[in-house]
Amino acid sequence: MNRTDMTQAPKARDVRRWRRYLAAERAEAAVYRDLASRRTGEEREILLELATAEKRHEDHWLTLLGDQAGRPLSTDPRTRMLGFLARRFGSVFVLALAQRAESRSPYLDDADATDTMAADEAVHEEVVRALATRGRQRLSGTFRAAVFGANDGLVSNLALVLGMSAAGLPNAVVLLSGVAGLLAGALSMAAGEYVSVRSQLELERAAAHGPVATESVPHLDVDENELALVYRARGMSAHEAELHAAEVLAGRRTEAATVTPEHNPIGSAIGAAASSFGFFASGAVIPVLPYLLGAQGLSAVVIAAVLVGLALLATGSVVGLLSGASPLKRALRQLAIGYGAAAATYLLGLLFGVSVA
């Protein structure tokens, strides 16, 4: 039931608020429709249902406004940004932003919204959270490698460059050290990722069933039914394994390894190595840029620190967006960790330079 007293003429401030709500509902419905246009199957249907729910909320405000609805208002910058991202990318970043938007719904404390609308918004947050979680799971490996590689390159090479500068070494030596650190770190990351992925692929190949099991099925003793042991070893219960094996032996199933677990694709070892090299190098090159462009001494140190700080803020914000948390808090945390490591190395460089002198 609507909590608004419809017997009284609405006040001007109420009309303004209702019109803002109306604009927000229209914009959010458009975001969900744009996202749905880039999805298929169940996810598409869910997003269209969300858009339909937002349309119901829109109708509520239109009813309250009556002939005072006026021309559509432009919505707030946050919702406009959501719409832009949805149309251009349709990615998990948009779902993460939409999750935060749904969590800040004002309807729970607004007497002019219905209890059903307030409940809808709470449920929408959980629906969008689940959809965003699907997207996070799909890109978690790649995203983790990208953030870890770039952040490692930023922090480690900034620390190296600042430490060398603080020790009073010539600009050419600092530049050479930065380039060497970039190459050494990137190659190390690439080698480690290659070995890791290659080992994982080999383990999966070793776990996969071979053709002998399939070819041997027609010759098994039906009464003993040892085929059930295969399925029990692969995770089925004893009852499920017996039923499944009986179907195979009776010819209702032609394959003997239908319960082989599906593995998530992890890509090629060479591709993973190349990505790790690129991610690390993209971060490690930033502290070196001032020296490559001819900056020297304290000015080069300051420029390098500022550039790396901006990059750390960017990566931290992305992590915050994807996790559904505050981008600002994650960005500041990333900045504090990176600057903390660099400051420690800089101080050590100063002490080393003084002791050498």
PDB file of N, CA, C and O in Angstrom, residues 109-167:
ATOM      1  N   ASP A 109      13.402   4.663   3.559  1.00  0.00           N
ATOM      2  CA  ASP A 109      13.135   5.758   4.492  1.00  0.00           C
ATOM      3  C   ASP A 109      12.237   6.843   3.891  1.00  0.00           C
ATOM      4  O   ASP A 109      12.094   7.912   4.483  1.00  0.00           O
ATOM      5  N   ASP A 110      11.677   6.559   2.727  1.00  0.00           N
ATOM      6  CA  ASP A 110      10.846   7.564   2.068  1.00  0.00           C
ATOM      7  C   ASP A 110       9.377   7.159   2.172  1.00  0.00           C
ATOM      8  O   ASP A 110       8.978   6.091   1.699  1.00  0.00           O
ATOM      9  N   ALA A 111       8.588   8.008   2.796  1.00  0.00           N
ATOM     10  CA  ALA A 111       7.173   7.697   3.009  1.00  0.00           C
ATOM     11  C   ALA A 111       6.375   7.656   1.716  1.00  0.00           C
ATOM     12  O   ALA A 111       5.254   7.131   1.697  1.00  0.00           O
ATOM     13  N   ASP A 112       6.900   8.215   0.646  1.00  0.00           N
ATOM     14  CA  ASP A 112       6.172   8.259  -0.622  1.00  0.00           C
ATOM     15  C   ASP A 112       6.417   7.036  -1.491  1.00  0.00           C
ATOM     16  O   ASP A 112       5.776   6.883  -2.536  1.00  0.00           O
ATOM     17  N   ALA A 113       7.352   6.174  -1.083  1.00  0.00           N
ATOM     18  CA  ALA A 113       7.580   4.914  -1.789  1.00  0.00           C
ATOM     19  C   ALA A 113       6.812   3.808  -1.081  1.00  0.00           C
ATOM     20  O   ALA A 113       6.614   3.850   0.132  1.00  0.00           O
ATOM     21  N   THR A 114       6.365   2.832  -1.825  1.00  0.00           N
ATOM     22  CA  THR A 114       5.627   1.731  -1.199  1.00  0.00           C
ATOM     23  C   THR A 114       6.595   0.762  -0.532  1.00  0.00           C
ATOM     24  O   THR A 114       7.791   0.729  -0.850  1.00  0.00           O
ATOM     25  N   ASP A 115       6.047  -0.029   0.403  1.00  0.00           N
ATOM     26  CA  ASP A 115       6.866  -1.057   1.043  1.00  0.00           C
ATOM     27  C   ASP A 115       7.379  -2.059   0.016  1.00  0.00           C
ATOM     28  O   ASP A 115       8.491  -2.569   0.112  1.00  0.00           O
ATOM     29  N   THR A 116       6.552  -2.337  -0.992  1.00  0.00           N
ATOM     30  CA  THR A 116       6.958  -3.278  -2.038  1.00  0.00           C
ATOM     31  C   THR A 116       8.135  -2.745  -2.834  1.00  0.00           C
ATOM     32  O   THR A 116       9.070  -3.489  -3.166  1.00  0.00           O
ATOM     33  N   MET A 117       8.122  -1.464  -3.133  1.00  0.00           N
ATOM     34  CA  MET A 117       9.235  -0.869  -3.875  1.00  0.00           C
ATOM     35  C   MET A 117      10.527  -0.942  -3.073  1.00  0.00           C
ATOM     36  O   MET A 117      11.591  -1.250  -3.613  1.00  0.00           O
ATOM     37  N   ALA A 118      10.445  -0.646  -1.766  1.00  0.00           N
ATOM     38  CA  ALA A 118      11.632  -0.726  -0.925  1.00  0.00           C
ATOM     39  C   ALA A 118      12.171  -2.154  -0.885  1.00  0.00           C
ATOM     40  O   ALA A 118      13.380  -2.388  -0.949  1.00  0.00           O
ATOM     41  N   ALA A 119      11.240  -3.137  -0.800  1.00  0.00           N
ATOM     42  CA  ALA A 119      11.659  -4.542  -0.800  1.00  0.00           C
ATOM     43  C   ALA A 119      12.268  -4.929  -2.140  1.00  0.00           C
ATOM     44  O   ALA A 119      13.255  -5.673  -2.199  1.00  0.00           O
ATOM     45  N   ASP A 120      11.670  -4.420  -3.233  1.00  0.00           N
ATOM     46  CA  ASP A 120      12.208  -4.693  -4.574  1.00  0.00           C
ATOM     47  C   ASP A 120      13.670  -4.272  -4.673  1.00  0.00           C
ATOM     48  O   ASP A 120      14.514  -5.015  -5.192  1.00  0.00           O
ATOM     49  N   GLU A 121      13.966  -3.069  -4.191  1.00  0.00           N
ATOM     50  CA  GLU A 121      15.326  -2.553  -4.307  1.00  0.00           C
ATOM     51  C   GLU A 121      16.314  -3.408  -3.522  1.00  0.00           C
ATOM     52  O   GLU A 121      17.445  -3.633  -3.962  1.00  0.00           O
ATOM     53  N   ALA A 122      15.894  -3.889  -2.349  1.00  0.00           N
ATOM     54  CA  ALA A 122      16.769  -4.758  -1.560  1.00  0.00           C
ATOM     55  C   ALA A 122      17.046  -6.068  -2.296  1.00  0.00           C
ATOM     56  O   ALA A 122      18.181  -6.569  -2.305  1.00  0.00           O
ATOM     57  N   VAL A 123      16.005  -6.611  -2.927  1.00  0.00           N
ATOM     58  CA  VAL A 123      16.184  -7.855  -3.687  1.00  0.00           C
ATOM     59  C   VAL A 123      17.021  -7.611  -4.933  1.00  0.00           C
ATOM     60  O   VAL A 123      17.857  -8.436  -5.313  1.00  0.00           O
ATOM     61  N   HIS A 124      16.811  -6.465  -5.577  1.00  0.00           N
ATOM     62  CA  HIS A 124      17.591  -6.145  -6.771  1.00  0.00           C
ATOM     63  C   HIS A 124      19.082  -6.138  -6.466  1.00  0.00           C
ATOM     64  O   HIS A 124      19.901  -6.567  -7.288  1.00  0.00           O
ATOM     65  N   GLU A 125      19.441  -5.619  -5.284  1.00  0.00           N
ATOM     66  CA  GLU A 125      20.859  -5.605  -4.920  1.00  0.00           C
ATOM     67  C   GLU A 125      21.430  -7.019  -4.907  1.00  0.00           C
ATOM     68  O   GLU A 125      22.535  -7.262  -5.404  1.00  0.00           O
ATOM     69  N   GLU A 126      20.665  -7.966  -4.364  1.00  0.00           N
ATOM     70  CA  GLU A 126      21.151  -9.345  -4.302  1.00  0.00           C
ATOM     71  C   GLU A 126      21.198  -9.979  -5.682  1.00  0.00           C
ATOM     72  O   GLU A 126      22.106 -10.759  -5.993  1.00  0.00           O
ATOM     73  N   VAL A 127      20.218  -9.658  -6.530  1.00  0.00           N
ATOM     74  CA  VAL A 127      20.219 -10.204  -7.890  1.00  0.00           C
ATOM     75  C   VAL A 127      21.434  -9.698  -8.656  1.00  0.00           C
ATOM     76  O   VAL A 127      22.154 -10.474  -9.310  1.00  0.00           O
ATOM     77  N   VAL A 128      21.676  -8.391  -8.582  1.00  0.00           N
ATOM     78  CA  VAL A 128      22.814  -7.809  -9.296  1.00  0.00           C
ATOM     79  C   VAL A 128      24.120  -8.314  -8.709  1.00  0.00           C
ATOM     80  O   VAL A 128      25.094  -8.544  -9.435  1.00  0.00           O
ATOM     81  N   ARG A 129      24.157  -8.491  -7.379  1.00  0.00           N
ATOM     82  CA  ARG A 129      25.365  -9.039  -6.753  1.00  0.00           C
ATOM     83  C   ARG A 129      25.683 -10.428  -7.311  1.00  0.00           C
ATOM     84  O   ARG A 129      26.833 -10.748  -7.606  1.00  0.00           O
ATOM     85  N   ALA A 130      24.632 -11.266  -7.466  1.00  0.00           N
ATOM     86  CA  ALA A 130      24.837 -12.615  -8.001  1.00  0.00           C
ATOM     87  C   ALA A 130      25.326 -12.570  -9.446  1.00  0.00           C
ATOM     88  O   ALA A 130      26.218 -13.332  -9.838  1.00  0.00           O
ATOM     89  N   LEU A 131      24.732 -11.684 -10.255  1.00  0.00           N
ATOM     90  CA  LEU A 131      25.179 -11.557 -11.642  1.00  0.00           C
ATOM     91  C   LEU A 131      26.611 -11.049 -11.711  1.00  0.00           C
ATOM     92  O   LEU A 131      27.415 -11.519 -12.532  1.00  0.00           O
ATOM     93  N   ALA A 132      26.942 -10.075 -10.857  1.00  0.00           N
ATOM     94  CA  ALA A 132      28.304  -9.553 -10.833  1.00  0.00           C
ATOM     95  C   ALA A 132      29.282 -10.627 -10.392  1.00  0.00           C
ATOM     96  O   ALA A 132      30.408 -10.708 -10.898  1.00  0.00           O
ATOM     97  N   THR A 133      28.853 -11.488  -9.459  1.00  0.00           N
ATOM     98  CA  THR A 133      29.723 -12.564  -8.989  1.00  0.00           C
ATOM     99  C   THR A 133      30.041 -13.531 -10.118  1.00  0.00           C
ATOM    100  O   THR A 133      31.170 -14.025 -10.237  1.00  0.00           O
ATOM    101  N   ARG A 134      29.038 -13.812 -10.957  1.00  0.00           N
ATOM    102  CA  ARG A 134      29.307 -14.663 -12.128  1.00  0.00           C
ATOM    103  C   ARG A 134      30.399 -14.055 -12.997  1.00  0.00           C
ATOM    104  O   ARG A 134      31.320 -14.751 -13.442  1.00  0.00           O
ATOM    105  N   GLY A 135      30.275 -12.770 -13.249  1.00  0.00           N
ATOM    106  CA  GLY A 135      31.281 -12.108 -14.076  1.00  0.00           C
ATOM    107  C   GLY A 135      32.639 -12.101 -13.413  1.00  0.00           C
ATOM    108  O   GLY A 135      33.662 -12.293 -14.075  1.00  0.00           O
ATOM    109  N   ARG A 136      32.658 -11.865 -12.092  1.00  0.00           N
ATOM    110  CA  ARG A 136      33.947 -11.868 -11.382  1.00  0.00           C
ATOM    111  C   ARG A 136      34.610 -13.226 -11.484  1.00  0.00           C
ATOM    112  O   ARG A 136      35.820 -13.332 -11.652  1.00  0.00           O
ATOM    113  N   GLN A 137      33.819 -14.289 -11.364  1.00  0.00           N
ATOM    114  CA  GLN A 137      34.380 -15.630 -11.451  1.00  0.00           C
ATOM    115  C   GLN A 137      34.932 -15.909 -12.840  1.00  0.00           C
ATOM    116  O   GLN A 137      35.945 -16.600 -12.989  1.00  0.00           O
ATOM    117  N   ARG A 138      34.259 -15.366 -13.877  1.00  0.00           N
ATOM    118  CA  ARG A 138      34.734 -15.610 -15.243  1.00  0.00           C
ATOM    119  C   ARG A 138      36.075 -14.951 -15.515  1.00  0.00           C
ATOM    120  O   ARG A 138      36.887 -15.466 -16.269  1.00  0.00           O
ATOM    121  N   LEU A 139      36.323 -13.787 -14.911  1.00  0.00           N
ATOM    122  CA  LEU A 139      37.569 -13.091 -15.212  1.00  0.00           C
ATOM    123  C   LEU A 139      38.541 -13.055 -14.045  1.00  0.00           C
ATOM    124  O   LEU A 139      39.565 -12.383 -14.110  1.00  0.00           O
ATOM    125  N   SER A 140      38.230 -13.812 -12.968  1.00  0.00           N
ATOM    126  CA  SER A 140      39.043 -13.708 -11.760  1.00  0.00           C
ATOM    127  C   SER A 140      40.505 -14.023 -12.017  1.00  0.00           C
ATOM    128  O   SER A 140      41.399 -13.341 -11.516  1.00  0.00           O
ATOM    129  N   GLY A 141      40.777 -15.076 -12.796  1.00  0.00           N
ATOM    130  CA  GLY A 141      42.172 -15.439 -13.034  1.00  0.00           C
ATOM    131  C   GLY A 141      42.922 -14.373 -13.807  1.00  0.00           C
ATOM    132  O   GLY A 141      44.006 -13.947 -13.415  1.00  0.00           O
ATOM    133  N   THR A 142      42.325 -13.918 -14.906  1.00  0.00           N
ATOM    134  CA  THR A 142      42.971 -12.893 -15.727  1.00  0.00           C
ATOM    135  C   THR A 142      43.111 -11.586 -14.964  1.00  0.00           C
ATOM    136  O   THR A 142      44.158 -10.930 -15.011  1.00  0.00           O
ATOM    137  N   PHE A 143      42.053 -11.215 -14.245  1.00  0.00           N
ATOM    138  CA  PHE A 143      42.092  -9.956 -13.512  1.00  0.00           C
ATOM    139  C   PHE A 143      43.137 -10.007 -12.401  1.00  0.00           C
ATOM    140  O   PHE A 143      43.869  -9.042 -12.177  1.00  0.00           O
ATOM    141  N   ARG A 144      43.182 -11.132 -11.687  1.00  0.00           N
ATOM    142  CA  ARG A 144      44.176 -11.269 -10.625  1.00  0.00           C
ATOM    143  C   ARG A 144      45.579 -11.129 -11.180  1.00  0.00           C
ATOM    144  O   ARG A 144      46.433 -10.430 -10.604  1.00  0.00           O
ATOM    145  N   ALA A 145      45.845 -11.797 -12.308  1.00  0.00           N
ATOM    146  CA  ALA A 145      47.172 -11.713 -12.909  1.00  0.00           C
ATOM    147  C   ALA A 145      47.490 -10.292 -13.356  1.00  0.00           C
ATOM    148  O   ALA A 145      48.619  -9.814 -13.189  1.00  0.00           O
ATOM    149  N   ALA A 146      46.490  -9.598 -13.919  1.00  0.00           N
ATOM    150  CA  ALA A 146      46.721  -8.234 -14.400  1.00  0.00           C
ATOM    151  C   ALA A 146      47.039  -7.290 -13.257  1.00  0.00           C
ATOM    152  O   ALA A 146      48.008  -6.524 -13.295  1.00  0.00           O
ATOM    153  N   VAL A 147      46.208  -7.323 -12.203  1.00  0.00           N
ATOM    154  CA  VAL A 147      46.413  -6.414 -11.074  1.00  0.00           C
ATOM    155  C   VAL A 147      47.704  -6.753 -10.345  1.00  0.00           C
ATOM    156  O   VAL A 147      48.500  -5.868 -10.002  1.00  0.00           O
ATOM    157  N   PHE A 148      47.930  -8.036 -10.095  1.00  0.00           N
ATOM    158  CA  PHE A 148      49.131  -8.439  -9.381  1.00  0.00           C
ATOM    159  C   PHE A 148      50.388  -8.080 -10.170  1.00  0.00           C
ATOM    160  O   PHE A 148      51.350  -7.538  -9.629  1.00  0.00           O
ATOM    161  N   GLY A 149      50.368  -8.373 -11.476  1.00  0.00           N
ATOM    162  CA  GLY A 149      51.540  -8.085 -12.292  1.00  0.00           C
ATOM    163  C   GLY A 149      51.834  -6.606 -12.389  1.00  0.00           C
ATOM    164  O   GLY A 149      52.965  -6.162 -12.175  1.00  0.00           O
ATOM    165  N   ALA A 150      50.806  -5.808 -12.705  1.00  0.00           N
ATOM    166  CA  ALA A 150      51.010  -4.366 -12.840  1.00  0.00           C
ATOM    167  C   ALA A 150      51.409  -3.736 -11.516  1.00  0.00           C
ATOM    168  O   ALA A 150      52.318  -2.895 -11.449  1.00  0.00           O
ATOM    169  N   ASN A 151      50.750  -4.132 -10.431  1.00  0.00           N
ATOM    170  CA  ASN A 151      51.068  -3.561  -9.124  1.00  0.00           C
ATOM    171  C   ASN A 151      52.470  -3.941  -8.682  1.00  0.00           C
ATOM    172  O   ASN A 151      53.208  -3.120  -8.109  1.00  0.00           O
ATOM    173  N   ASP A 152      52.856  -5.174  -8.957  1.00  0.00           N
ATOM    174  CA  ASP A 152      54.207  -5.617  -8.603  1.00  0.00           C
ATOM    175  C   ASP A 152      55.244  -4.817  -9.371  1.00  0.00           C
ATOM    176  O   ASP A 152      56.275  -4.401  -8.821  1.00  0.00           O
ATOM    177  N   GLY A 153      54.984  -4.580 -10.658  1.00  0.00           N
ATOM    178  CA  GLY A 153      55.913  -3.782 -11.444  1.00  0.00           C
ATOM    179  C   GLY A 153      56.006  -2.354 -10.956  1.00  0.00           C
ATOM    180  O   GLY A 153      57.102  -1.781 -10.854  1.00  0.00           O
ATOM    181  N   LEU A 154      54.870  -1.756 -10.622  1.00  0.00           N
ATOM    182  CA  LEU A 154      54.866  -0.383 -10.115  1.00  0.00           C
ATOM    183  C   LEU A 154      55.678  -0.247  -8.837  1.00  0.00           C
ATOM    184  O   LEU A 154      56.570   0.596  -8.730  1.00  0.00           O
ATOM    185  N   VAL A 155      55.356  -1.074  -7.866  1.00  0.00           N
ATOM    186  CA  VAL A 155      55.951  -0.922  -6.531  1.00  0.00           C
ATOM    187  C   VAL A 155      57.419  -1.328  -6.517  1.00  0.00           C
ATOM    188  O   VAL A 155      58.275  -0.606  -5.996  1.00  0.00           O
ATOM    189  N   SER A 156      57.729  -2.490  -7.116  1.00  0.00           N
ATOM    190  CA  SER A 156      59.104  -2.975  -7.049  1.00  0.00           C
ATOM    191  C   SER A 156      60.064  -2.058  -7.804  1.00  0.00           C
ATOM    192  O   SER A 156      61.157  -1.747  -7.314  1.00  0.00           O
ATOM    193  N   ASN A 157      59.644  -1.586  -8.982  1.00  0.00           N
ATOM    194  CA  ASN A 157      60.565  -0.743  -9.747  1.00  0.00           C
ATOM    195  C   ASN A 157      60.645   0.672  -9.176  1.00  0.00           C
ATOM    196  O   ASN A 157      61.698   1.316  -9.233  1.00  0.00           O
ATOM    197  N   LEU A 158      59.532   1.171  -8.611  1.00  0.00           N
ATOM    198  CA  LEU A 158      59.609   2.471  -7.943  1.00  0.00           C
ATOM    199  C   LEU A 158      60.557   2.394  -6.751  1.00  0.00           C
ATOM    200  O   LEU A 158      61.385   3.290  -6.547  1.00  0.00           O
ATOM    201  N   ALA A 159      60.449   1.316  -5.970  1.00  0.00           N
ATOM    202  CA  ALA A 159      61.337   1.156  -4.826  1.00  0.00           C
ATOM    203  C   ALA A 159      62.797   1.078  -5.275  1.00  0.00           C
ATOM    204  O   ALA A 159      63.687   1.689  -4.668  1.00  0.00           O
ATOM    205  N   LEU A 160      63.046   0.346  -6.354  1.00  0.00           N
ATOM    206  CA  LEU A 160      64.408   0.216  -6.861  1.00  0.00           C
ATOM    207  C   LEU A 160      64.952   1.565  -7.316  1.00  0.00           C
ATOM    208  O   LEU A 160      66.063   1.969  -6.941  1.00  0.00           O
ATOM    209  N   VAL A 161      64.168   2.274  -8.102  1.00  0.00           N
ATOM    210  CA  VAL A 161      64.609   3.564  -8.640  1.00  0.00           C
ATOM    211  C   VAL A 161      64.819   4.581  -7.520  1.00  0.00           C
ATOM    212  O   VAL A 161      65.826   5.305  -7.491  1.00  0.00           O
ATOM    213  N   LEU A 162      63.904   4.651  -6.553  1.00  0.00           N
ATOM    214  CA  LEU A 162      64.045   5.606  -5.461  1.00  0.00           C
ATOM    215  C   LEU A 162      65.230   5.259  -4.574  1.00  0.00           C
ATOM    216  O   LEU A 162      65.951   6.155  -4.098  1.00  0.00           O
ATOM    217  N   GLY A 163      65.419   3.988  -4.329  1.00  0.00           N
ATOM    218  CA  GLY A 163      66.559   3.582  -3.512  1.00  0.00           C
ATOM    219  C   GLY A 163      67.888   3.951  -4.159  1.00  0.00           C
ATOM    220  O   GLY A 163      68.796   4.468  -3.500  1.00  0.00           O
ATOM    221  N   MET A 164      67.987   3.730  -5.456  1.00  0.00           N
ATOM    222  CA  MET A 164      69.212   4.065  -6.180  1.00  0.00           C
ATOM    223  C   MET A 164      69.417   5.577  -6.213  1.00  0.00           C
ATOM    224  O   MET A 164      70.535   6.078  -6.046  1.00  0.00           O
ATOM    225  N   SER A 165      68.339   6.322  -6.411  1.00  0.00           N
ATOM    226  CA  SER A 165      68.447   7.785  -6.440  1.00  0.00           C
ATOM    227  C   SER A 165      68.858   8.332  -5.090  1.00  0.00           C
ATOM    228  O   SER A 165      69.694   9.243  -4.986  1.00  0.00           O
ATOM    229  N   ALA A 166      68.260   7.787  -4.023  1.00  0.00           N
ATOM    230  CA  ALA A 166      68.575   8.262  -2.679  1.00  0.00           C
ATOM    231  C   ALA A 166      70.027   7.989  -2.311  1.00  0.00           C
ATOM    232  O   ALA A 166      70.625   8.738  -1.519  1.00  0.00           O
ATOM    233  N   ALA A 167      70.594   6.946  -2.870  1.00  0.00           N
ATOM    234  CA  ALA A 167      71.993   6.614  -2.575  1.00  0.00           C
ATOM    235  C   ALA A 167      72.958   7.555  -3.285  1.00  0.00           C
ATOM    236  O   ALA A 167      74.172   7.474  -3.070  1.00  0.00           O
TER     237      ALA A 167
END
